[in-house]
Coordinates of C-alpha atoms and ligand atoms in Angstrom, one line a residue:
Chain A
X1 CA 151.7 -96.3 -92.5
X2 CA 152.6 -93.2 -90.5
X3 CA 155.7 -91.2 -91.5
X4 CA 157.7 -88.9 -89.2
X5 CA 160.6 -86.8 -90.2
X6 CA 163.2 -86.4 -87.5
X7 CA 165.8 -83.7 -88.0
X8 CA 168.6 -82.2 -85.8
X9 CA 172.2 -81.2 -85.9
X10 CA 174.8 -84.0 -85.7
X11 CA 175.1 -85.8 -82.4
X12 CA 172.2 -84.0 -80.6
X13 CA 170.6 -87.4 -79.7
X14 CA 168.2 -88.2 -82.6
X15 CA 169.0 -91.9 -82.6
X16 CA 168.7 -92.1 -78.8
X17 CA 165.3 -90.4 -78.8
X18 CA 164.0 -92.5 -81.7
X19 CA 165.2 -95.7 -80.1
X20 CA 163.5 -94.9 -76.7
X21 CA 160.3 -94.0 -78.4
X22 CA 160.4 -96.9 -80.9
X23 CA 160.9 -99.3 -78.0
X24 CA 157.6 -98.0 -76.5
X25 CA 155.7 -98.3 -79.8
X26 CA 157.1 -101.8 -80.3
X27 CA 155.9 -102.8 -76.9
X28 CA 152.5 -101.6 -77.9
X29 CA 152.6 -104.0 -80.9
X30 CA 153.5 -101.5 -83.7
X31 CA 156.0 -102.4 -86.4
X32 CA 158.5 -99.5 -86.5
X33 CA 161.3 -99.0 -89.1
X34 CA 163.9 -96.3 -89.7
X35 CA 165.3 -94.6 -92.8
X36 CA 168.6 -93.0 -91.9
X37 CA 170.2 -90.3 -94.0
X38 CA 173.8 -89.2 -93.4
X39 CA 176.6 -87.7 -95.4
X40 CA 179.7 -90.0 -95.2
X41 CA 179.1 -92.8 -92.8
X42 CA 176.9 -93.8 -90.0
X43 CA 176.8 -96.4 -87.2
X44 CA 173.2 -95.8 -86.6
X45 CA 172.0 -98.7 -88.7
X46 CA 173.9 -101.1 -86.4
X47 CA 172.2 -99.5 -83.4
X48 CA 168.8 -99.9 -84.8
X49 CA 169.4 -103.4 -86.1
X50 CA 170.8 -104.4 -82.7
X51 CA 167.4 -103.6 -81.2
X52 CA 165.5 -105.4 -83.9
X53 CA 164.3 -102.4 -85.9
X54 CA 164.5 -102.7 -89.7
X55 CA 166.6 -99.9 -91.2
X56 CA 167.6 -98.5 -94.6
X57 CA 170.6 -96.2 -94.9
X58 CA 171.2 -93.5 -97.5
X59 CA 174.6 -91.9 -97.6
X60 CA 174.6 -88.6 -99.5
X61 CA 178.3 -88.4 -100.1
X62 CA 179.1 -85.1 -101.8
X63 CA 175.4 -84.0 -101.6
X64 CA 173.7 -82.2 -98.7
X65 CA 172.0 -85.0 -96.8
X66 CA 168.7 -83.0 -96.8
X67 CA 168.7 -82.6 -100.6
X68 CA 169.5 -86.3 -100.9
X69 CA 166.6 -87.0 -98.5
X70 CA 164.0 -85.3 -100.8
X71 CA 165.1 -87.3 -103.8
X72 CA 164.9 -90.6 -101.9
X73 CA 162.1 -90.3 -99.3
X74 CA 159.4 -91.7 -101.7
X75 CA 161.5 -94.8 -102.2
X76 CA 161.9 -95.2 -98.5
X77 CA 158.1 -94.9 -98.0
X78 CA 157.6 -97.7 -100.6
X79 CA 160.2 -99.8 -98.7
X80 CA 158.3 -99.3 -95.4
X81 CA 155.1 -100.3 -97.1
X82 CA 156.8 -103.4 -98.5
X83 CA 158.0 -104.3 -95.0
X84 CA 154.5 -103.8 -93.6
X85 CA 155.6 -101.1 -91.2
X86 CA 153.0 -99.2 -89.1
X87 CA 155.5 -96.4 -88.4
X88 CA 158.4 -95.2 -90.5
X89 CA 160.8 -92.7 -89.0
X90 CA 163.3 -90.8 -91.1
X91 CA 166.4 -89.6 -89.3
X92 CA 168.6 -86.9 -91.0
X93 CA 171.2 -84.5 -89.8
X94 CA 171.1 -81.1 -91.4
X95 CA 174.7 -79.9 -91.7
X96 CA 174.0 -76.2 -92.5
X97 CA 171.2 -75.3 -90.0
X98 CA 169.4 -74.0 -93.0
X99 CA 168.2 -77.1 -94.9
X100 CA 165.2 -78.9 -93.4
X101 CA 163.6 -82.2 -94.4
X102 CA 160.1 -81.2 -93.1
X103 CA 157.2 -81.8 -95.5
X104 CA 153.7 -80.2 -95.4
X105 CA 151.3 -82.6 -93.7
X106 CA 154.0 -85.0 -92.5
X107 CA 154.6 -85.0 -88.7
X108 CA 157.9 -83.1 -88.2
X109 CA 160.2 -83.5 -85.2
X110 CA 163.3 -81.5 -84.4
X111 CA 165.8 -82.6 -81.8
X112 CA 167.9 -80.0 -80.0
X113 CA 170.5 -80.4 -77.4
X114 CA 170.4 -78.4 -74.2
X115 CA 174.2 -78.6 -74.1
X116 CA 174.5 -76.5 -77.2
X117 CA 173.8 -73.4 -75.1
X118 CA 170.9 -71.1 -74.6
X119 CA 171.5 -69.0 -77.7
X120 CA 171.4 -72.0 -80.1
X121 CA 167.6 -72.3 -80.7
X122 CA 167.4 -68.9 -82.4
X123 CA 170.2 -69.8 -84.8
X124 CA 168.6 -72.9 -86.1
X125 CA 166.5 -72.4 -89.3
X126 CA 163.3 -74.0 -90.7
X127 CA 164.3 -77.4 -89.2
X128 CA 163.4 -76.0 -85.8
X129 CA 161.1 -73.1 -86.6
X130 CA 158.7 -75.2 -88.8
X131 CA 158.7 -78.4 -86.7
X132 CA 155.5 -79.7 -85.0
X133 CA 157.4 -81.1 -82.0
X134 CA 160.7 -80.0 -80.5
X135 CA 162.5 -82.6 -78.3
X136 CA 165.2 -81.2 -76.0
X137 CA 167.8 -83.7 -75.0
X138 CA 170.7 -83.8 -72.5
X139 CA 168.7 -81.8 -70.0
X140 CA 170.1 -84.1 -67.4
X141 CA 173.6 -82.6 -67.6
X142 CA 172.7 -78.9 -67.4
X143 CA 171.4 -76.9 -64.5
X144 CA 167.7 -76.4 -63.8
X145 CA 168.1 -72.7 -64.7
X146 CA 169.6 -73.4 -68.1
X147 CA 166.8 -75.9 -68.8
X148 CA 164.2 -73.2 -68.1
X149 CA 166.0 -70.6 -70.2
X150 CA 166.6 -73.1 -73.0
X151 CA 163.0 -74.2 -73.1
X152 CA 162.0 -70.5 -73.2
X153 CA 164.3 -69.9 -76.2
X154 CA 162.8 -72.9 -78.0
X155 CA 159.4 -71.5 -77.4
X156 CA 160.3 -68.2 -78.9
X157 CA 162.0 -69.9 -81.9
X158 CA 158.9 -71.9 -82.6
X159 CA 155.9 -70.6 -80.8
X160 CA 153.5 -73.0 -82.6
X161 CA 155.2 -76.3 -81.6
X162 CA 155.0 -78.4 -78.6
X163 CA 158.3 -78.8 -76.9
X164 CA 159.4 -81.4 -74.3
X165 CA 162.4 -82.7 -72.6
X166 CA 163.5 -86.3 -73.3
X167 CA 166.6 -88.0 -71.9
X168 CA 168.0 -90.1 -74.7
X169 CA 169.8 -92.4 -72.3
X170 CA 167.2 -93.1 -69.5
X171 CA 164.2 -92.6 -71.7
X172 CA 162.6 -90.1 -69.3
X173 CA 160.1 -88.2 -71.4
X174 CA 160.1 -90.8 -74.2
X175 CA 156.5 -91.7 -73.3
X176 CA 155.3 -88.3 -74.5
X177 CA 157.4 -88.6 -77.7
X178 CA 155.9 -92.0 -78.4
X179 CA 152.4 -90.7 -77.9
X180 CA 153.0 -87.9 -80.4
X181 CA 154.4 -90.4 -83.0
X182 CA 151.4 -92.7 -82.5
X183 CA 149.1 -89.8 -83.5
X184 CA 151.1 -88.7 -86.6
X185 CA 149.1 -88.6 -89.8
X186 CA 148.9 -91.7 -92.0
X187 CA 150.8 -91.1 -95.3
X188 CA 149.8 -93.2 -98.3
X189 CA 152.0 -91.4 -100.8
X190 CA 154.2 -88.3 -101.1
X191 CA 153.7 -87.4 -104.8
X192 CA 152.6 -83.8 -105.0
X193 CA 153.5 -82.8 -101.5
X194 CA 155.8 -79.9 -100.7
X195 CA 158.7 -79.2 -98.4
X196 CA 157.7 -76.7 -95.7
X197 CA 160.5 -74.5 -96.9
X198 CA 162.8 -74.5 -100.0
X199 CA 166.3 -75.8 -99.5
X200 CA 169.1 -73.2 -100.0
X201 CA 170.0 -72.5 -103.6
X202 CA 173.3 -74.1 -104.2
X203 CA 174.3 -73.7 -107.8
X204 CA 177.7 -72.1 -107.7
X205 CA 180.8 -73.5 -109.5
X206 CA 182.0 -74.9 -106.2
X207 CA 178.8 -77.0 -106.0
X208 CA 179.9 -78.8 -109.1
X209 CA 183.5 -79.4 -108.4
X210 CA 185.4 -76.1 -108.9
X211 CA 188.3 -75.9 -106.5
X212 CA 190.2 -72.8 -107.8
X213 CA 189.9 -69.7 -105.7
X214 CA 189.5 -66.2 -107.4
X215 CA 187.0 -63.8 -108.8
X216 CA 187.2 -65.3 -112.4
X217 CA 186.0 -68.7 -111.2
X218 CA 182.9 -67.3 -109.3
X219 CA 180.0 -67.6 -111.7
X220 CA 176.3 -68.4 -111.1
X221 CA 174.8 -68.0 -107.7
X222 CA 177.6 -66.0 -106.0
X223 CA 177.0 -63.9 -102.9
X224 CA 179.6 -61.5 -101.6
X225 CA 180.1 -60.2 -98.0
X226 CA 179.8 -56.5 -97.4
X227 CA 182.5 -54.6 -95.6
X228 CA 181.3 -51.4 -94.1
X229 CA 184.7 -49.7 -94.2
X230 CA 184.7 -50.1 -98.0
X231 CA 181.4 -48.4 -98.5
X232 CA 181.5 -44.7 -99.4
X233 CA 181.2 -42.3 -96.5
X234 CA 181.8 -44.8 -93.8
X235 CA 184.8 -44.6 -91.6
X236 CA 186.6 -47.8 -90.9
Chain B
X1 CA 143.3 -60.6 -85.8
X2 CA 146.0 -61.3 -88.3
X3 CA 144.6 -58.4 -90.4
X4 CA 144.9 -56.1 -87.4
X5 CA 148.5 -57.3 -87.0
X6 CA 149.3 -56.7 -90.6
X7 CA 148.0 -53.1 -90.3
X8 CA 150.1 -52.3 -87.2
X9 CA 153.1 -50.1 -87.9
X10 CA 156.3 -52.0 -87.3
X11 CA 157.7 -49.5 -84.8
X12 CA 154.6 -49.8 -82.5
X13 CA 154.9 -53.6 -82.7
X14 CA 158.5 -53.6 -81.8
X15 CA 157.8 -51.2 -78.9
X16 CA 155.0 -53.3 -77.5
X17 CA 156.5 -56.6 -78.1
X18 CA 160.3 -56.7 -77.8
X19 CA 160.2 -60.5 -78.7
X20 CA 159.3 -59.5 -82.3
X21 CA 162.5 -57.3 -82.5
X22 CA 164.5 -60.3 -81.1
X23 CA 163.0 -62.6 -83.7
X24 CA 163.7 -60.3 -86.6
X25 CA 167.1 -59.6 -85.3
X26 CA 167.9 -63.3 -85.1
X27 CA 166.8 -63.6 -88.8
X28 CA 169.1 -60.7 -89.7
X29 CA 166.3 -58.6 -91.0
X30 CA 166.3 -54.8 -90.8
X31 CA 163.1 -53.1 -89.6
X32 CA 164.1 -49.9 -91.3
X33 CA 162.4 -46.8 -89.8
X34 CA 159.5 -48.9 -88.7
X35 CA 156.8 -46.5 -90.2
X36 CA 155.4 -49.2 -92.5
X37 CA 152.7 -51.5 -91.3
X38 CA 153.9 -55.1 -90.7
X39 CA 152.1 -56.5 -93.8
X40 CA 153.4 -53.8 -96.0
X41 CA 156.9 -54.2 -94.7
X42 CA 156.8 -57.9 -95.3
X43 CA 155.6 -57.4 -98.9
X44 CA 158.5 -55.1 -99.6
X45 CA 161.1 -57.4 -98.2
X46 CA 163.2 -58.7 -101.1
X47 CA 162.5 -62.4 -101.8
X48 CA 166.2 -63.0 -101.4
X49 CA 166.2 -61.8 -97.8
X50 CA 163.2 -63.9 -97.0
X51 CA 164.9 -66.9 -98.6
X52 CA 168.1 -66.4 -96.5
X53 CA 166.0 -66.1 -93.4
X54 CA 164.4 -69.4 -94.1
X55 CA 160.7 -68.4 -93.9
X56 CA 158.0 -67.4 -96.3
X57 CA 155.9 -64.2 -95.8
X58 CA 152.8 -66.1 -94.5
X59 CA 155.0 -68.3 -92.3
X60 CA 156.6 -65.2 -90.8
X61 CA 153.3 -63.5 -90.2
X62 CA 151.8 -66.5 -88.6
X63 CA 155.0 -66.9 -86.5
X64 CA 154.9 -63.3 -85.3
X65 CA 151.3 -63.7 -84.3
X66 CA 151.9 -66.9 -82.4
X67 CA 155.0 -65.4 -80.8
X68 CA 153.0 -62.4 -79.4
X69 CA 150.3 -64.7 -78.1
X70 CA 152.7 -67.1 -76.5
X71 CA 154.7 -64.4 -74.8
X72 CA 151.5 -62.8 -73.4
X73 CA 150.5 -66.2 -72.2
X74 CA 153.8 -66.7 -70.4
X75 CA 153.6 -63.3 -68.8
X76 CA 150.2 -64.2 -67.3
X77 CA 150.8 -65.2 -63.7
X78 CA 150.2 -68.9 -63.4
X79 CA 147.6 -70.0 -60.8
X80 CA 149.4 -71.2 -57.6
X81 CA 149.3 -74.9 -56.9
X82 CA 147.8 -75.8 -53.5
X83 CA 148.4 -79.5 -53.5
X84 CA 149.8 -82.5 -55.3
X85 CA 148.3 -85.9 -54.8
X86 CA 150.1 -89.2 -55.5
X87 CA 147.9 -92.2 -56.1
X88 CA 149.8 -95.4 -55.6
X89 CA 150.4 -97.9 -58.4
X90 CA 152.4 -101.1 -57.8
X91 CA 155.9 -102.2 -56.8
X92 CA 158.5 -104.3 -58.7
X93 CA 156.7 -107.5 -57.9
X94 CA 153.3 -106.1 -58.9
X95 CA 152.0 -105.7 -55.4
X96 CA 149.7 -102.7 -55.0
X97 CA 150.9 -99.7 -53.2
X98 CA 148.2 -98.7 -50.8
X99 CA 148.9 -95.0 -50.8
X100 CA 147.0 -91.8 -51.4
X101 CA 149.4 -89.1 -50.4
X102 CA 148.4 -85.4 -50.6
X103 CA 151.3 -82.9 -50.2
X104 CA 150.4 -79.3 -49.6
X105 CA 152.3 -76.1 -50.6
X106 CA 155.0 -75.4 -48.1
X107 CA 155.3 -79.0 -47.1
X108 CA 158.6 -81.0 -47.2
X109 CA 158.4 -84.7 -47.9
X110 CA 161.5 -86.8 -47.9
X111 CA 162.1 -90.1 -49.8
X112 CA 164.2 -92.7 -48.1
X113 CA 165.3 -96.2 -49.1
X114 CA 168.3 -98.2 -50.2
X115 CA 170.1 -97.3 -53.4
X116 CA 168.3 -98.9 -56.3
X117 CA 165.0 -99.2 -54.4
X118 CA 163.1 -96.9 -56.7
X119 CA 163.6 -93.4 -55.3
X120 CA 164.5 -92.0 -58.7
X121 CA 161.6 -93.7 -60.4
X122 CA 159.3 -92.0 -57.9
X123 CA 160.8 -88.6 -58.7
X124 CA 160.5 -89.3 -62.4
X125 CA 156.8 -90.2 -62.0
X126 CA 156.2 -86.9 -60.3
X127 CA 158.3 -85.1 -62.9
X128 CA 156.3 -86.4 -65.8
X129 CA 153.0 -86.1 -63.9
X130 CA 152.4 -89.8 -64.5
X131 CA 148.9 -90.8 -65.4
X132 CA 149.1 -94.6 -65.0
X133 CA 151.3 -94.6 -68.1
X134 CA 154.7 -95.3 -66.5
X135 CA 155.9 -98.8 -65.4
X136 CA 154.7 -98.2 -61.8
X137 CA 151.1 -97.3 -62.8
X138 CA 151.1 -94.3 -60.4
X139 CA 149.0 -91.2 -60.9
X140 CA 149.6 -87.6 -60.0
X141 CA 146.8 -85.1 -59.3
X142 CA 147.1 -81.4 -59.1
X143 CA 144.7 -79.6 -56.7
X144 CA 142.9 -82.9 -56.7
X145 CA 142.4 -83.1 -60.5
X146 CA 144.3 -84.9 -63.3
X147 CA 146.5 -82.4 -65.1
X148 CA 145.6 -81.3 -68.6
X149 CA 147.8 -81.9 -71.6
X150 CA 148.9 -78.2 -71.7
X151 CA 150.4 -78.7 -68.2
X152 CA 152.3 -81.8 -69.2
X153 CA 153.7 -80.4 -72.4
X154 CA 154.9 -76.9 -71.7
X155 CA 158.5 -77.5 -70.5
X156 CA 159.2 -73.9 -69.7
X157 CA 156.2 -73.7 -67.5
X158 CA 156.9 -77.0 -66.1
X159 CA 155.3 -77.7 -62.7
X160 CA 158.4 -79.4 -61.5
X161 CA 161.9 -78.0 -61.0
X162 CA 164.4 -80.8 -60.6
X163 CA 167.7 -80.2 -58.9
X164 CA 169.9 -83.2 -59.6
X165 CA 173.4 -83.9 -58.5
X166 CA 175.2 -84.2 -61.8
X167 CA 174.6 -80.9 -63.4
X168 CA 176.9 -78.4 -65.1
X169 CA 176.8 -75.0 -66.5
X170 CA 177.3 -74.7 -70.2
X171 CA 176.9 -70.9 -70.4
X172 CA 180.0 -69.0 -69.4
X173 CA 178.3 -66.0 -67.7
X174 CA 178.8 -64.2 -64.5
X175 CA 176.4 -65.3 -61.7
X176 CA 174.6 -61.9 -62.0
X177 CA 174.2 -62.1 -65.8
X178 CA 173.0 -65.7 -65.5
X179 CA 170.3 -65.1 -63.0
X180 CA 169.3 -61.9 -64.8
X181 CA 168.8 -63.9 -67.9
X182 CA 166.6 -66.3 -66.0
X183 CA 164.7 -63.4 -64.4
X184 CA 164.1 -61.9 -67.9
X185 CA 162.6 -65.2 -69.2
X186 CA 160.4 -65.3 -66.1
X187 CA 159.3 -61.7 -67.0
X188 CA 159.5 -60.4 -63.4
X189 CA 159.0 -56.7 -63.0
X190 CA 162.3 -55.8 -61.4
X191 CA 164.9 -58.0 -63.2
X192 CA 168.0 -56.6 -61.6
X193 CA 166.5 -56.4 -58.1
X194 CA 165.4 -60.0 -58.3
X195 CA 168.8 -61.2 -59.4
X196 CA 170.5 -59.4 -56.4
X197 CA 168.0 -61.0 -54.1
X198 CA 168.6 -64.5 -55.4
X199 CA 172.4 -64.1 -55.1
X200 CA 172.1 -62.7 -51.6
X201 CA 169.9 -65.5 -50.6
X202 CA 172.3 -68.1 -52.1
X203 CA 175.1 -66.5 -50.2
X204 CA 173.1 -66.9 -47.0
X205 CA 172.9 -70.6 -47.6
X206 CA 176.6 -71.3 -48.1
X207 CA 179.6 -70.8 -45.9
X208 CA 181.8 -70.0 -48.9
X209 CA 180.5 -66.6 -50.1
X210 CA 180.8 -65.7 -53.8
X211 CA 180.6 -62.5 -55.7
X212 CA 178.0 -61.8 -58.4
X213 CA 180.8 -61.1 -60.8
X214 CA 182.3 -64.6 -60.6
X215 CA 181.5 -66.9 -63.6
X216 CA 179.0 -69.7 -62.8
X217 CA 181.5 -72.2 -64.2
X218 CA 183.9 -71.4 -61.4
X219 CA 181.4 -72.0 -58.5
X220 CA 182.2 -74.9 -56.2
X221 CA 179.7 -77.7 -55.7
X222 CA 178.2 -76.2 -52.6
X223 CA 177.9 -72.7 -54.1
X224 CA 176.2 -74.1 -57.2
X225 CA 173.7 -76.0 -55.0
X226 CA 173.0 -72.9 -53.0
X227 CA 172.5 -70.8 -56.1
X228 CA 170.1 -73.4 -57.6
X229 CA 168.1 -73.7 -54.4
X230 CA 167.8 -69.9 -54.0
X231 CA 166.8 -69.6 -57.7
X232 CA 164.2 -72.4 -57.4
X233 CA 162.7 -70.8 -54.3
X234 CA 162.5 -67.3 -55.6
X235 CA 162.5 -67.3 -59.4
X236 CA 161.5 -70.7 -60.8
X237 CA 158.1 -70.9 -62.3
X238 CA 157.6 -74.4 -60.9
X239 CA 155.6 -74.8 -57.7
X240 CA 157.1 -78.3 -57.1
X241 CA 160.8 -78.8 -56.4
X242 CA 162.4 -82.2 -56.5
X243 CA 165.8 -82.5 -55.0
X244 CA 168.1 -85.4 -55.3
X245 CA 170.1 -85.1 -52.1
X246 CA 171.6 -81.9 -50.8
X247 CA 175.2 -83.0 -50.0
X248 CA 176.4 -81.3 -46.8
X249 CA 179.3 -79.7 -48.7
X250 CA 178.9 -76.2 -47.6
X251 CA 175.1 -75.8 -47.8
X252 CA 173.0 -74.9 -44.8
X253 CA 170.3 -77.5 -45.3
X254 CA 168.0 -76.2 -42.5
X255 CA 167.9 -72.7 -44.1
X256 CA 167.6 -74.1 -47.6
X257 CA 164.5 -76.1 -46.6
X258 CA 163.0 -73.1 -44.8
X259 CA 163.6 -71.0 -47.9
X260 CA 161.9 -73.4 -50.2
X261 CA 158.9 -74.2 -48.0
X262 CA 158.5 -70.5 -47.2
X263 CA 158.2 -69.8 -50.9
X264 CA 155.1 -72.1 -50.7
X265 CA 156.8 -74.7 -52.8
X266 CA 155.9 -78.4 -52.6
X267 CA 159.3 -79.9 -51.8
X268 CA 160.3 -83.6 -52.3
X269 CA 163.8 -84.7 -51.4
X270 CA 165.4 -88.0 -52.0
X271 CA 168.1 -88.5 -49.4
X272 CA 170.3 -90.7 -47.3
X273 CA 171.1 -87.8 -44.9
X274 CA 169.5 -88.1 -41.4
X275 CA 169.5 -84.3 -41.0
X276 CA 167.4 -83.9 -44.1
X277 CA 165.2 -87.0 -43.7
X278 CA 164.2 -86.0 -40.2
X279 CA 163.6 -82.4 -41.1
X280 CA 160.8 -83.3 -43.5
X281 CA 157.2 -83.2 -42.3
X282 CA 156.8 -86.7 -43.6
X283 CA 158.9 -89.3 -45.2
X284 CA 158.2 -92.1 -47.7
X285 CA 159.9 -95.4 -47.3
X286 CA 160.7 -97.0 -50.6
X287 CA 161.2 -100.7 -50.8
X288 CA 161.3 -102.9 -53.9
X289 CA 160.2 -100.1 -56.2
X290 CA 157.1 -99.3 -54.1
X291 CA 156.1 -96.9 -51.3
X292 CA 156.1 -99.3 -48.3
X293 CA 155.3 -96.7 -45.6
X294 CA 154.5 -93.1 -45.0
X295 CA 156.0 -91.9 -41.7
X296 CA 155.1 -88.6 -40.1
X297 CA 158.1 -87.2 -38.3
X298 CA 157.4 -87.8 -34.5
X299 CA 158.2 -85.6 -31.5
X300 CA 161.0 -87.9 -30.4
X301 CA 162.5 -87.7 -33.8
X302 CA 162.3 -83.9 -33.8
X303 CA 164.2 -83.8 -30.4
X304 CA 166.8 -86.2 -31.9
X305 CA 167.1 -84.0 -34.9
X306 CA 168.0 -81.1 -32.7
X307 CA 170.8 -83.1 -31.1
X308 CA 172.1 -84.3 -34.4
X309 CA 172.1 -80.7 -35.7
X310 CA 174.2 -79.6 -32.7
X311 CA 176.6 -82.4 -33.5
X312 CA 176.6 -81.4 -37.2
X313 CA 177.3 -77.8 -36.1
X314 CA 180.3 -78.9 -34.2
X315 CA 181.6 -80.8 -37.2
X316 CA 181.0 -77.8 -39.5
X317 CA 182.9 -75.7 -37.1
X318 CA 185.9 -78.0 -37.1
X319 CA 185.8 -78.2 -40.8
X320 CA 185.8 -74.4 -41.0
X321 CA 188.7 -74.1 -38.6
X322 CA 190.7 -76.6 -40.5
X323 CA 190.0 -74.7 -43.7
X324 CA 191.3 -71.6 -42.1
X325 CA 194.5 -73.4 -41.1
X326 CA 193.8 -73.6 -37.4
X327 CA 194.7 -76.5 -35.1
X328 CA 192.1 -78.7 -33.3
X329 CA 193.9 -79.4 -30.0
X330 CA 191.3 -78.3 -27.5
X331 CA 189.1 -81.1 -26.3
X332 CA 185.7 -81.0 -28.2
X333 CA 182.5 -80.8 -26.1
X334 CA 179.9 -83.4 -27.3
X335 CA 176.3 -82.4 -26.9
X336 CA 174.3 -84.6 -24.5
Ligands
GTP401 N1 173.6 -87.3 -71.0 C1 172.9 -87.5 -72.1 N2 173.4 -88.0 -73.2 C2 172.6 -88.2 -74.3 C3 171.2 -87.9 -74.3 N3 170.7 -88.2 -75.5 C4 171.8 -88.7 -76.2 N4 172.9 -88.7 -75.5 C5 174.2 -89.1 -76.0 O1 174.7 -88.3 -77.0 C6 175.4 -89.0 -78.0 C7 174.9 -88.8 -79.4 O2 173.6 -89.4 -79.4 P1 172.9 -90.0 -80.8 O3 171.6 -90.4 -80.4 O4 173.8 -90.9 -81.5 O5 172.9 -88.6 -81.6 P2 172.4 -88.4 -83.1 O6 171.7 -87.1 -83.2 O7 171.6 -89.6 -83.6 O8 173.8 -88.4 -83.9 P3 174.0 -88.5 -85.5 O9 173.0 -89.4 -86.1 O10 175.4 -89.0 -85.6 O11 173.9 -87.1 -86.0 C8 175.4 -90.4 -77.5 O12 176.6 -90.7 -76.8 C9 174.2 -90.5 -76.6 O13 174.4 -91.5 -75.6 C10 170.7 -87.3 -73.1 O14 169.5 -87.0 -73.0 N5 171.5 -87.2 -72.0
MG402 MG1 171.9 -90.8 -85.2
ZN403 ZN1 172.1 -78.3 -96.5

């Protein structure tokens, strides 16, 4: 079975792109299934099921969906194997632009949205910078110039990756995405593999339920902002 | 090579490759005085800063190396395209299209046919450089050869610029800053000069002039179209321009086409507009999803085009007078 991790900020068009590509793979006789990770709720499972693709959903609740992803992806892989899938696609929305579900040796796809503006690619972390393929959606509603500038910025943000435009609604460009998925490496198991980059450290009291504000409650991994005007010798 | 890169002092690197400075800036890293070689500088970066930036040392080194290579690659002038060839596939009923159409640089080909007949599919086939892998089975050749993967997969060096009808600006920049941004990505020598030229050209295409200071989001439909056409002709990397209709709202279509074909572009326009359709060197008739006929614009058609243009000029003039608040009482002279 092939495994592909698909990441991207909320609502960029991940499900749309996955559906368009999965339909092509299905037409070619491959069994495609999806593992969807989200935080509180999702309607994506219904969208996948509606088109006949088996789906498992994991809701992270109070955890970061990407952290939750790492602890559960092995079980999803086993689920896909039990279902006899040829291709398993995981969909997750990083919430902080800093977590990333991409794993060494597993084909990694990042979806970005041309509507987000030309400066967005440089702000996205490892999820974009360490992906193998970057898919740009919603190019249909921005000008040709913005498409060119956006693609250029993506290229600077991840010079190693291939990048392409895909319209999540019409499916224009989905053929290329499907081709890339078809050639993703086969993954028998995940034990012993590593994330491409560690997730942010998140062990401060607020991670574990603290709600009170104030210096005395801030213990553990606490990081403070710097104010230049408070540093000695600097005028405000 | 990566060894040499590691030994290069950071300030030299930043000097030669501004993209490296942009990259480090985006990560919030401070280059310091830049005297240290890159490798040394990386080794001295606190782990915490690297962790915040979201990249490990080797990843960052590899990234910088690829970045420099890629930018150099982009700056290299791409080989001009002399021709695009379309090899027919099949229509919606599976009938073969008996077409082998070669379009040369500087040529304008129009696409005509009823709504829903398959004009957009044809544009899409060209846009993705179809290789028999789309529902129509069409194939596209560049200079007589099938395109390699690197041509199909590099979106910022895409062969095809597509000017569609329903497009918006997301950035809120002045026209000058916007075109300058594009010129910088295209790595042209004189960025400011080029931006001025594109804006002047766009103003030559539209009756409603605009200032370089106005925000792109405030442009009218006609002004937007004019700007995108001028940009596609002068600044876009793409040798092929696909246009989905040029509505006559304030764009001089004759000059627009002359500008595009003068820039040695291969121009394909899907249109219902007789003034555009007859201005093409040839036109493709689409029926039932397939190319039913290829018509070369005839001498009689060119004469008729001239008469239609006189008529159109008359209409434009009336429109302009109305806009200026004038009355249209005098009897209009029709061309004969
Ligand atoms: N115009 C346009 N709309 C798109 C495109 N791709 C997706 N959309 C729309 O964008 C919206 C969000 O798309 P989804 O595919 O649900 O996005 P997502 O990333 O899966 O969202 P979450 O899973 O909720 O994070 C939907 O309304 C889509 O129809 C595109 O290429 N063009
Ligand atoms: Mg989704
Ligand atoms: Zn997170």
